[in-house]
Coordinates of C-alpha atoms and ligand atoms in Angstrom, one line a residue:
Chain A
M1 CA -24.2 -26.9 -4.3
S2 CA -23.6 -23.3 -3.0
D3 CA -20.0 -22.3 -2.4
L4 CA -20.7 -22.2 1.3
A5 CA -22.2 -25.7 1.4
D6 CA -19.3 -26.9 -0.6
L7 CA -16.8 -25.4 1.9
Y8 CA -18.7 -26.7 4.9
R9 CA -19.7 -30.2 3.8
D10 CA -21.2 -32.4 6.4
V11 CA -18.0 -34.4 6.8
V12 CA -16.2 -31.1 7.7
L13 CA -18.9 -30.1 10.2
D14 CA -19.1 -33.5 11.8
H15 CA -15.3 -33.7 12.3
A16 CA -15.3 -30.2 13.7
R17 CA -18.0 -31.0 16.2
T18 CA -16.6 -34.4 17.3
P19 CA -12.9 -34.3 16.5
H20 CA -10.9 -37.5 16.3
G21 CA -7.6 -37.8 18.1
F22 CA -8.5 -34.8 20.3
G23 CA -6.7 -34.8 23.7
L24 CA -3.0 -35.0 24.1
R25 CA -1.7 -38.4 25.1
D26 CA 1.5 -39.2 27.0
G27 CA 4.4 -41.1 25.5
A28 CA 4.8 -39.2 22.3
A29 CA 7.9 -39.6 20.1
A30 CA 7.7 -36.0 18.9
E31 CA 5.5 -32.9 19.3
S32 CA 4.9 -29.7 17.5
H33 CA 3.0 -26.5 18.3
Q34 CA 1.8 -24.3 15.5
L35 CA 0.1 -20.9 15.5
N36 CA -1.7 -18.9 12.9
P37 CA -0.8 -15.4 13.9
T38 CA -3.5 -13.8 11.8
C39 CA -6.4 -15.4 13.6
G40 CA -4.8 -16.8 16.7
D41 CA -5.7 -20.4 15.9
E42 CA -3.4 -22.9 17.6
V43 CA -2.7 -26.6 17.5
T44 CA -0.4 -28.9 19.3
V45 CA 0.2 -32.4 17.8
R46 CA 1.9 -35.4 19.2
L47 CA 3.2 -38.3 17.1
H48 CA 2.9 -41.7 18.8
L49 CA 5.0 -44.6 17.3
G50 CA 4.3 -48.3 17.3
P51 CA 6.9 -51.0 17.8
E52 CA 8.1 -51.1 14.2
G53 CA 8.5 -47.3 14.0
A54 CA 5.2 -46.9 12.2
I55 CA 2.8 -44.2 13.2
E56 CA 0.5 -45.6 15.9
G57 CA -1.5 -42.5 16.2
I58 CA -1.7 -38.7 16.4
S59 CA -3.1 -37.0 19.4
W60 CA -3.7 -33.3 19.3
E61 CA -5.3 -30.3 21.0
G62 CA -6.1 -26.9 19.7
H63 CA -8.8 -24.4 19.0
G64 CA -9.8 -22.7 15.8
C65 CA -12.4 -22.6 13.0
A66 CA -14.3 -25.6 11.6
I67 CA -11.8 -25.9 8.8
S68 CA -8.7 -26.2 11.0
Q69 CA -10.4 -28.5 13.5
S70 CA -11.8 -30.9 11.0
S71 CA -8.6 -31.1 9.0
A72 CA -6.7 -32.0 12.1
S73 CA -9.3 -34.6 12.9
I74 CA -9.2 -36.1 9.4
L75 CA -5.5 -36.2 9.5
A76 CA -5.6 -38.1 12.8
D77 CA -7.8 -40.7 11.1
L78 CA -5.5 -41.1 8.2
A79 CA -2.1 -41.4 9.9
P80 CA -2.3 -44.6 11.9
G81 CA -0.3 -47.4 10.3
D82 CA 1.7 -45.1 8.0
S83 CA 5.5 -45.1 8.0
P84 CA 6.9 -41.6 8.5
E85 CA 7.7 -41.6 4.8
Q86 CA 4.1 -42.4 3.8
L87 CA 2.7 -39.7 6.1
R88 CA 5.1 -37.2 4.6
S89 CA 3.9 -38.0 1.1
R90 CA 0.2 -37.5 2.3
I91 CA 1.2 -34.1 3.6
A92 CA 3.0 -33.3 0.3
G93 CA -0.1 -34.3 -1.6
F94 CA -2.4 -32.2 0.7
R95 CA -0.1 -29.2 0.3
A96 CA -0.2 -29.5 -3.5
M97 CA -4.0 -29.5 -3.4
M98 CA -4.3 -26.7 -1.0
R99 CA -1.9 -24.5 -3.0
S100 CA -3.8 -25.1 -6.2
R101 CA -6.6 -22.6 -5.7
G102 CA -9.1 -25.3 -6.4
E103 CA -7.3 -26.5 -9.6
V104 CA -5.9 -29.8 -8.2
E105 CA -8.3 -32.5 -7.2
G106 CA -6.9 -34.5 -4.3
D107 CA -6.1 -38.2 -4.7
E108 CA -8.6 -39.9 -2.5
A109 CA -6.4 -43.0 -1.9
L110 CA -3.8 -40.6 -0.5
L111 CA -5.9 -38.1 1.3
G112 CA -9.1 -39.9 2.2
D113 CA -11.8 -37.4 3.5
A114 CA -9.2 -34.6 3.3
V115 CA -10.1 -34.2 -0.4
V116 CA -13.0 -32.1 0.7
F117 CA -10.6 -29.3 1.4
Q118 CA -10.2 -28.8 -2.3
S119 CA -13.0 -26.3 -1.9
A120 CA -11.2 -24.5 0.9
S121 CA -8.2 -24.1 -1.4
R122 CA -10.1 -21.6 -3.4
Y123 CA -10.3 -19.2 -0.4
V124 CA -6.8 -17.9 0.0
A125 CA -7.6 -16.8 3.6
R126 CA -8.6 -20.4 4.5
V127 CA -5.7 -22.3 3.2
K128 CA -3.7 -21.7 6.4
C129 CA -6.6 -23.0 8.5
A130 CA -6.7 -26.3 6.6
M131 CA -2.9 -26.6 6.7
L132 CA -2.3 -25.9 10.3
A133 CA -2.3 -29.4 11.8
W134 CA -0.6 -30.8 8.7
V135 CA 2.3 -28.4 9.1
A136 CA 2.5 -29.3 12.8
V137 CA 2.7 -33.0 11.9
E138 CA 5.3 -32.3 9.3
D139 CA 7.3 -30.4 11.9
A140 CA 7.0 -33.3 14.4
L141 CA 8.1 -35.8 11.7
L142 CA 11.2 -33.7 11.2
K143 CA 12.0 -33.9 14.9
L144 CA 11.8 -37.7 14.7
G145 CA 14.9 -37.4 12.5
Chain B
M1 CA -7.0 21.3 34.2
S2 CA -9.9 23.5 33.2
S3 CA -11.1 22.3 29.9
I4 CA -14.1 24.3 28.8
A5 CA -15.4 22.0 26.1
P6 CA -18.1 23.7 24.2
T7 CA -21.4 22.1 25.0
I8 CA -22.4 20.8 21.7
A9 CA -26.1 21.1 21.1
A10 CA -27.2 17.5 20.5
A11 CA -26.5 17.4 16.8
T12 CA -29.1 16.1 14.6
A13 CA -28.0 12.7 13.3
L14 CA -27.4 12.2 9.6
E15 CA -30.6 10.9 8.1
E16 CA -31.0 7.7 6.2
S17 CA -31.9 9.6 3.0
E18 CA -28.7 11.7 3.4
V19 CA -26.7 8.6 3.8
Y20 CA -28.0 7.3 0.5
R21 CA -26.9 10.5 -1.1
L22 CA -23.5 10.4 0.4
R23 CA -23.1 6.8 -0.9
E24 CA -23.1 8.2 -4.4
D25 CA -19.7 9.5 -3.7
F26 CA -18.3 6.1 -2.9
P27 CA -18.1 4.0 -6.1
I28 CA -16.9 0.9 -4.3
L29 CA -20.2 0.7 -2.4
R30 CA -21.9 -0.3 -5.7
E31 CA -19.7 -3.4 -6.0
Q32 CA -21.3 -6.8 -6.1
M33 CA -19.7 -9.7 -4.2
G34 CA -20.5 -13.1 -5.6
G35 CA -23.9 -11.8 -6.8
H36 CA -24.7 -9.9 -3.7
P37 CA -24.4 -6.2 -3.2
L38 CA -21.4 -5.4 -1.0
V39 CA -22.3 -4.7 2.6
Y40 CA -19.2 -3.1 3.9
L41 CA -19.1 -3.3 7.7
D42 CA -15.3 -3.2 8.2
S43 CA -14.6 0.6 8.3
A44 CA -12.9 0.3 11.7
A45 CA -10.2 -1.6 9.8
T46 CA -10.1 0.7 6.8
A47 CA -12.7 3.2 5.4
Q48 CA -13.7 3.6 1.8
R49 CA -12.8 6.7 -0.1
P50 CA -15.1 9.2 -1.8
V51 CA -14.4 10.3 -5.4
Q52 CA -13.5 13.8 -4.0
V53 CA -10.5 12.3 -2.2
L54 CA -9.5 10.1 -5.1
D55 CA -9.7 13.1 -7.4
A56 CA -7.8 15.4 -5.1
E57 CA -4.8 13.1 -5.2
R58 CA -5.0 12.7 -9.0
E59 CA -5.5 16.5 -9.4
F60 CA -2.3 17.2 -7.4
L61 CA -0.3 14.6 -9.3
T62 CA -1.6 15.8 -12.6
H63 CA -0.9 19.5 -12.1
L64 CA 1.4 20.2 -9.1
N65 CA 3.6 17.3 -8.3
A66 CA 7.1 18.2 -7.2
A67 CA 9.5 17.7 -4.3
V68 CA 8.4 19.8 -1.4
H69 CA 10.7 21.9 0.8
R70 CA 13.5 21.1 -1.6
G71 CA 13.3 23.0 -4.9
A72 CA 13.4 26.6 -5.9
H73 CA 11.4 26.2 -9.1
T74 CA 7.8 27.4 -9.3
L75 CA 6.2 23.9 -9.3
A76 CA 8.1 23.0 -6.2
A77 CA 7.0 26.2 -4.5
E78 CA 3.4 25.5 -5.4
A79 CA 3.6 21.9 -4.3
T80 CA 5.1 23.0 -1.0
E81 CA 2.3 25.5 -0.5
V82 CA -0.5 23.0 -1.0
F83 CA 1.3 20.5 1.2
E84 CA 1.5 23.0 4.0
Q85 CA -2.1 24.0 3.4
A86 CA -3.0 20.3 3.9
R87 CA -1.2 20.5 7.3
E88 CA -3.3 23.5 8.2
T89 CA -6.5 21.8 7.3
V90 CA -5.7 18.8 9.4
A91 CA -4.5 21.0 12.3
G92 CA -7.8 22.9 12.2
F93 CA -9.7 19.6 12.2
I94 CA -8.3 18.7 15.6
G95 CA -7.9 22.2 17.0
A96 CA -4.2 22.3 16.9
R97 CA -1.5 24.6 15.4
P98 CA -0.1 23.6 12.1
D99 CA 3.4 23.1 13.6
E100 CA 1.9 20.6 16.0
V101 CA 1.0 18.3 13.2
V102 CA 3.6 15.8 12.0
W103 CA 3.0 13.6 9.0
T104 CA 3.7 9.9 9.5
S105 CA 2.9 6.8 7.5
N106 CA 0.1 5.7 9.9
A107 CA -0.8 5.8 13.5
T108 CA 1.6 3.0 14.3
E109 CA 4.5 5.0 13.1
A110 CA 3.2 8.1 15.0
L111 CA 3.1 6.1 18.2
N112 CA 6.6 4.6 17.6
L113 CA 7.8 8.1 16.8
V114 CA 7.0 9.2 20.3
A115 CA 8.4 6.0 21.8
Y116 CA 11.7 6.3 19.9
A117 CA 12.0 10.0 20.6
L118 CA 11.7 9.3 24.3
S119 CA 14.1 6.4 23.9
N120 CA 16.6 8.6 22.2
A121 CA 16.2 11.2 25.0
S122 CA 16.8 8.4 27.5
A123 CA 20.0 7.5 25.6
G124 CA 21.2 11.0 26.2
R125 CA 20.2 12.6 22.9
G126 CA 18.5 16.0 22.7
G127 CA 20.7 18.0 25.1
P128 CA 19.6 19.6 28.3
E129 CA 16.2 20.4 26.9
A130 CA 15.4 16.7 26.7
D131 CA 16.5 16.0 30.3
R132 CA 12.8 15.8 31.4
F133 CA 12.1 13.0 28.9
R134 CA 14.8 10.7 30.1
L135 CA 13.4 7.4 31.3
G136 CA 15.2 4.8 33.4
P137 CA 14.8 2.2 36.2
G138 CA 12.2 3.3 38.7
D139 CA 10.1 5.2 36.1
E140 CA 6.8 3.9 35.0
I141 CA 4.9 3.9 31.7
V142 CA 1.2 3.2 31.9
A143 CA -0.9 1.6 29.1
T144 CA -4.2 -0.3 29.2
E145 CA -5.5 -3.8 28.7
M146 CA -7.8 -2.6 25.8
E147 CA -5.0 -1.3 23.6
H148 CA -4.5 -2.1 20.0
H149 CA -1.0 -3.7 19.7
A150 CA 0.2 -0.4 18.1
N151 CA -0.4 1.4 21.4
L152 CA 1.1 -1.4 23.5
I153 CA 4.2 -2.9 22.0
P154 CA 6.0 0.4 21.4
W155 CA 5.7 1.0 25.2
Q156 CA 6.7 -2.5 26.1
E157 CA 9.8 -2.0 23.9
L158 CA 10.5 1.5 25.3
A159 CA 10.4 0.1 28.8
A160 CA 12.7 -2.8 27.9
R161 CA 15.2 -0.3 26.3
T162 CA 15.2 2.1 29.2
G163 CA 14.7 -0.1 32.2
A164 CA 11.4 1.6 33.0
T165 CA 8.5 -0.5 34.1
L166 CA 5.3 -0.9 32.1
R167 CA 2.1 -0.9 34.2
I168 CA -1.4 -1.7 33.0
I169 CA -4.9 -0.4 33.8
H170 CA -7.2 -3.4 33.4
L171 CA -10.7 -3.8 32.0
D172 CA -13.9 -4.5 33.9
D173 CA -16.5 -7.0 32.7
E174 CA -18.4 -4.2 30.9
G175 CA -15.5 -3.2 28.7
A176 CA -14.6 -0.1 30.7
L177 CA -11.2 0.7 32.2
R178 CA -11.1 0.3 35.9
L179 CA -10.8 3.9 37.0
G180 CA -10.2 3.1 40.6
E181 CA -7.2 1.0 39.5
A182 CA -6.1 3.9 37.2
A183 CA -6.0 6.3 40.2
E184 CA -3.8 3.8 42.0
V185 CA -1.5 2.9 39.1
I186 CA -0.9 6.5 37.9
G187 CA 1.3 8.1 40.5
E188 CA 4.6 9.7 41.3
R189 CA 6.7 7.3 39.2
T190 CA 4.4 7.6 36.1
R191 CA 6.1 9.4 33.2
L192 CA 3.7 8.6 30.5
V193 CA 0.1 7.3 30.1
A194 CA -1.0 5.9 26.8
F195 CA -4.6 4.9 26.0
A196 CA -7.1 4.7 23.2
H197 CA -9.9 7.3 22.9
V198 CA -12.2 4.7 21.5
S199 CA -11.6 0.9 21.6
N200 CA -11.4 -0.7 18.2
V201 CA -12.9 -4.0 19.6
L202 CA -15.3 -2.9 22.4
G203 CA -16.5 0.4 21.1
T204 CA -15.9 1.8 24.6
V205 CA -15.4 5.6 24.7
N206 CA -12.8 6.3 27.4
P207 CA -13.1 9.2 29.8
V208 CA -10.1 11.1 28.3
E209 CA -10.3 14.2 30.4
H210 CA -10.4 12.2 33.6
L211 CA -7.4 10.1 32.7
V212 CA -5.6 13.3 31.5
S213 CA -6.2 14.9 34.9
L214 CA -4.8 11.9 36.7
A215 CA -1.8 11.8 34.4
H216 CA -1.1 15.5 34.6
A217 CA -1.5 15.6 38.4
A218 CA 1.3 13.0 38.4
G219 CA 3.4 15.1 36.0
A220 CA 3.1 12.4 33.3
L221 CA 2.6 12.9 29.5
V222 CA -0.5 11.6 27.8
V223 CA -0.5 9.8 24.5
L224 CA -3.9 9.4 23.0
D225 CA -4.6 6.7 20.3
A226 CA -7.3 8.6 18.3
C227 CA -7.5 6.0 15.5
Q228 CA -11.2 5.2 16.2
S229 CA -12.2 8.7 17.3
A230 CA -10.8 11.1 14.8
P231 CA -12.8 9.6 11.9
H232 CA -16.1 9.4 13.8
R233 CA -16.5 12.2 16.3
P234 CA -15.2 15.7 17.0
L235 CA -11.6 15.5 18.3
E236 CA -10.4 18.7 20.1
V237 CA -6.9 17.9 21.3
K238 CA -6.5 21.1 23.3
A239 CA -9.9 20.8 25.0
L240 CA -9.0 17.2 25.9
G241 CA -5.6 18.3 27.1
V242 CA -3.6 15.4 25.7
D243 CA 0.1 15.9 25.0
F244 CA 0.2 13.6 21.9
A245 CA -2.4 12.1 19.7
A246 CA -2.1 9.6 16.8
F247 CA -4.4 8.6 14.0
S248 CA -4.4 7.1 10.5
G249 CA -5.7 8.7 7.2
H250 CA -7.0 5.4 5.8
K251 CA -9.7 5.1 8.5
M252 CA -11.1 8.5 7.8
L253 CA -11.8 8.5 4.1
G254 CA -8.1 9.3 3.3
P255 CA -5.3 7.3 1.6
N256 CA -3.1 4.6 2.9
G257 CA 0.4 5.6 3.9
I258 CA -0.5 8.8 5.7
G259 CA -1.0 9.2 9.4
V260 CA -0.8 12.1 11.9
L261 CA 1.0 12.7 15.1
Y262 CA -0.2 15.6 17.1
G263 CA 2.2 16.9 19.8
R264 CA 2.2 20.0 21.8
A265 CA 4.7 22.4 20.1
E266 CA 6.7 22.8 23.2
L267 CA 7.2 19.1 23.6
L268 CA 7.9 18.4 20.0
N269 CA 10.6 21.1 19.9
A270 CA 12.3 19.7 22.9
L271 CA 12.3 16.1 21.8
P272 CA 15.2 14.6 19.8
P273 CA 14.2 13.2 16.4
F274 CA 13.3 9.6 15.7
L275 CA 14.2 9.2 12.0
T276 CA 17.1 11.3 10.7
G277 CA 18.3 12.3 7.3
G278 CA 17.3 14.8 4.6
S279 CA 14.8 17.6 5.1
M280 CA 15.0 17.7 8.9
I281 CA 18.3 19.6 9.5
T282 CA 19.8 23.0 9.5
T283 CA 23.6 22.4 9.5
V284 CA 25.4 19.1 8.9
T285 CA 29.1 18.4 9.3
L286 CA 30.8 15.1 8.9
E287 CA 30.5 14.6 12.7
R288 CA 27.1 15.9 13.6
A289 CA 23.9 17.7 12.7
E290 CA 21.6 20.4 14.0
F291 CA 17.9 19.8 13.6
L292 CA 15.0 21.9 12.4
P293 CA 12.1 22.7 14.8
A294 CA 8.9 20.6 14.6
P295 CA 7.3 19.5 12.5
Q296 CA 10.2 19.2 10.0
R297 CA 12.4 17.7 12.8
F298 CA 10.2 14.6 12.6
E299 CA 9.8 14.4 8.8
A300 CA 13.0 13.0 7.5
G301 CA 13.2 12.1 3.9
T302 CA 10.8 12.5 1.0
Q303 CA 7.3 13.0 2.3
K304 CA 3.9 11.5 1.5
V305 CA 2.8 14.6 -0.4
S306 CA -0.2 13.5 -2.5
Q307 CA -1.4 11.4 0.4
A308 CA -1.3 14.4 2.7
I309 CA -3.2 16.5 0.2
A310 CA -5.8 13.8 -0.3
L311 CA -6.2 13.5 3.5
A312 CA -6.9 17.2 3.7
E313 CA -9.7 16.6 1.2
A314 CA -11.0 13.8 3.3
V315 CA -11.0 16.1 6.3
R316 CA -13.0 18.7 4.3
Y317 CA -15.4 16.0 3.3
L318 CA -16.0 15.1 6.9
Q319 CA -16.3 18.7 8.0
R320 CA -18.9 19.3 5.3
V321 CA -21.0 16.5 6.6
G322 CA -20.3 17.5 10.2
L323 CA -18.5 15.3 12.8
E324 CA -21.3 15.9 15.4
R325 CA -23.9 14.6 12.9
I326 CA -21.7 11.6 12.0
E327 CA -21.2 10.8 15.7
A328 CA -25.0 11.0 16.4
R329 CA -25.8 8.8 13.4
E330 CA -23.2 6.2 14.3
S331 CA -24.4 6.1 17.8
Q332 CA -27.9 5.3 16.5
L333 CA -26.4 2.5 14.3
A334 CA -24.5 1.2 17.3
V335 CA -27.8 0.8 19.2
R336 CA -29.4 -0.9 16.2
L337 CA -26.5 -3.3 15.9
H338 CA -26.2 -3.9 19.6
S339 CA -29.9 -4.5 20.4
G340 CA -30.2 -6.5 17.2
V341 CA -27.4 -8.9 18.3
A342 CA -28.6 -9.0 21.9
S343 CA -31.9 -10.4 20.7
L344 CA -30.1 -13.4 19.0
P345 CA -29.8 -16.5 21.2
G346 CA -26.3 -17.8 21.8
I347 CA -24.5 -14.7 20.5
R348 CA -23.0 -12.2 22.9
V349 CA -21.5 -8.7 22.4
L350 CA -18.3 -7.7 24.1
G351 CA -18.1 -4.3 25.7
P352 CA -20.5 -1.7 27.1
G353 CA -24.0 -2.8 27.8
L354 CA -27.1 -1.3 26.0
G355 CA -27.6 2.2 27.2
V356 CA -23.9 2.9 27.6
E357 CA -22.2 5.1 25.0
R358 CA -20.6 2.9 22.3
A359 CA -18.9 3.7 19.0
G360 CA -20.5 2.3 15.8
L361 CA -19.2 -1.2 16.2
V362 CA -19.9 -4.5 17.8
S363 CA -17.6 -7.5 18.3
V364 CA -19.5 -10.6 18.9
V365 CA -18.9 -14.1 20.1
V366 CA -21.1 -16.9 18.7
D367 CA -21.4 -19.9 20.9
G368 CA -20.1 -23.0 19.2
V369 CA -19.0 -21.2 16.0
H370 CA -15.5 -19.9 15.5
A371 CA -15.2 -16.2 14.3
H372 CA -13.5 -17.3 11.1
D373 CA -16.5 -19.5 10.2
V374 CA -18.9 -16.7 11.1
G375 CA -17.0 -14.3 8.8
Q376 CA -17.1 -16.8 6.0
Y377 CA -20.8 -17.3 6.4
L378 CA -21.4 -13.5 6.3
D379 CA -19.0 -13.1 3.4
D380 CA -21.0 -15.6 1.4
A381 CA -23.8 -13.1 1.5
G382 CA -21.6 -10.2 0.5
I383 CA -21.2 -8.9 4.1
A384 CA -17.7 -7.8 4.9
V385 CA -16.7 -7.9 8.6
R386 CA -13.5 -8.4 10.4
V387 CA -12.7 -11.6 12.2
G388 CA -9.8 -12.4 14.5
H389 CA -8.2 -10.6 17.4
H390 CA -8.2 -7.2 15.7
C391 CA -4.7 -6.6 16.9
A392 CA -5.8 -6.8 20.5
Q393 CA -4.8 -10.2 21.9
P394 CA -4.6 -9.1 25.5
L395 CA -8.1 -7.7 25.3
H396 CA -9.5 -10.9 23.8
R397 CA -7.6 -13.0 26.4
R398 CA -9.3 -10.9 29.1
Y399 CA -12.7 -12.0 27.9
G400 CA -11.6 -15.6 27.5
V401 CA -11.8 -15.7 23.7
T402 CA -9.2 -15.8 20.9
A403 CA -11.2 -14.3 18.2
T404 CA -14.4 -12.3 17.6
T405 CA -16.4 -11.1 14.7
R406 CA -16.6 -7.3 14.4
A407 CA -19.1 -5.3 12.4
S408 CA -18.3 -1.6 12.2
T409 CA -20.1 1.4 10.7
Y410 CA -19.3 4.7 9.1
L411 CA -21.1 7.7 7.7
Y412 CA -22.1 5.7 4.6
T413 CA -23.5 2.7 6.5
T414 CA -27.3 2.3 6.0
E415 CA -29.8 0.8 8.4
A416 CA -30.6 -1.7 5.7
E417 CA -27.0 -2.9 5.9
V418 CA -27.1 -3.3 9.6
D419 CA -30.3 -5.2 9.2
A420 CA -28.8 -7.4 6.5
F421 CA -25.9 -8.3 8.9
L422 CA -28.3 -9.0 11.8
E423 CA -30.5 -11.2 9.6
R424 CA -27.6 -13.2 8.3
L425 CA -26.1 -13.5 11.7
A426 CA -29.3 -15.0 13.0
G427 CA -28.8 -18.0 10.7
V428 CA -25.2 -18.7 11.6
R429 CA -25.7 -21.1 14.5
G430 CA -28.3 -23.1 12.6
F431 CA -26.0 -23.5 9.6
F432 CA -23.1 -24.8 11.7
G433 CA -25.4 -27.0 13.8
A434 CA -24.6 -25.0 17.0
A435 CA -28.2 -24.0 17.8
S436 CA -29.5 -26.6 20.2
Ligands
LIG1 C1 -7.3 1.7 18.0 C2 -6.3 1.5 16.9 N1 -5.0 1.9 17.2 C3 -4.1 1.8 16.2 C4 -4.3 1.3 15.0 C5 -3.2 1.1 14.0 O1 -3.5 1.9 12.9 P1 -2.5 1.7 11.6 O2 -2.4 0.3 11.3 O3 -3.2 2.5 10.5 O4 -1.2 2.3 12.0 C6 -5.7 0.9 14.7 C7 -6.0 0.3 13.4 O5 -5.9 -0.8 13.1 C8 -6.6 1.0 15.7 O6 -7.9 0.6 15.5

């Protein structure tokens, strides 16, 4: 597979075209807005909690490249049902993979489809794109206390 | 203002064969990127350097390096001489006097120098000579919607520090400044008008003389951001009538870390300094200091000596090729780029329409594909372009986008490179599934 095809797998392009969780919903427990100043990409995420304090869902809005949009969408698929602690550990695992310059293979049980971004981790300039929504969710989790 | 600009006989453009010969001077242009020959279309961000410039810096450091304006030994005297010769070369390049050329780190610092000198005058520094520079509530500073952040934020901050008001000349849909609005905005209260000669995003060439006459009729100073003009076309600061002009060495075949502020001698000598310290004083007591005249007044501390000398070599390189010929060549490349992109469905070019003067660059918006992804797709074929807001967020907001993909040319750009860009760009929507 070419580098480009590896970076933009179908799963990435599909999520970018029809993002899941897109559109901010009311009744959020916490919200965070993050901006990538080098390219102007932005994301706003909201955390919605279920009765037991588990994550019921993530709603988000933003604009940016296929990498940032698809990674937000994949995260929105992963989060429902997690405890805040579980979601934090997914984010930690994602960060470890993204900082590895292609060296660390993501754990599919933890990261689901987000393992595809291992290829993006080889492009230093794209790591921030992939991380944007994850950083926003991490920040929102902090605000939950 | 009577500016008798010499009517330049339409210069013959550099020819493709000459461009290939020039490319021999630029070793980096022979690099391979992931198995593809590098197609460097990002010269508006930073230009590549010919061996002559690289050699000039090494030559100086090998044989002449010493502290300038500070030592009495022979080496220091010789270093000072070539340093000052470099200033003369750059002054000659823009039609200025040597004492009107101030070395800075880059254009950003040059623009901030003017803003802070005015700010210091406004705070009462500079004595009675600087009275005319003092800004306060009721005064107005004018900038434009197309500015690079480097020619916008210093004026925002100056206004905030002095209580003056910042006013803006907006853009029309074709990437031109609204001149009717300019005539209304520039008036009695205007003290300074700052604008770009050439837009780094739109490629628009602004009517400098017209804006200068509006500003001078109002008694305002003119600051020209010449970053995208000085490297690519003749820049005659006296003929244009501007009071200040700023540009960066790294965009004109020169090194990083060196820039130029041109200022009319009379103004520079009346302004208080921005940075203070060594090398810019006459007498210093524990309480106060007297300052040297320009340009030393604005050159505090150890200077960028080898960079200035290499910049002078870059200027000589450009002069040998001929700025008129470079301008004519790049204007042809601009048409090739622009008409090529215009023929691609779902891709639009910001700025002047075909048939209107344009510098050698196009910033494009690809329907359904983010600029970052466009850039990645081009990069995969060895084509280096700039993606993002190009330090001009208000401009992008004006056209309803956050980011564009910019391809920019220089004297070493070939038609084949422009065509490689166009060919690759033609496939981008298909790859990302945006072509319907
Ligand atoms: C129009 C314009 N103004 C100002 C600048 C700032 O130049 P520098 O970053 O070299 O100070 C640039 C370059 O990025 C530019 O294109």
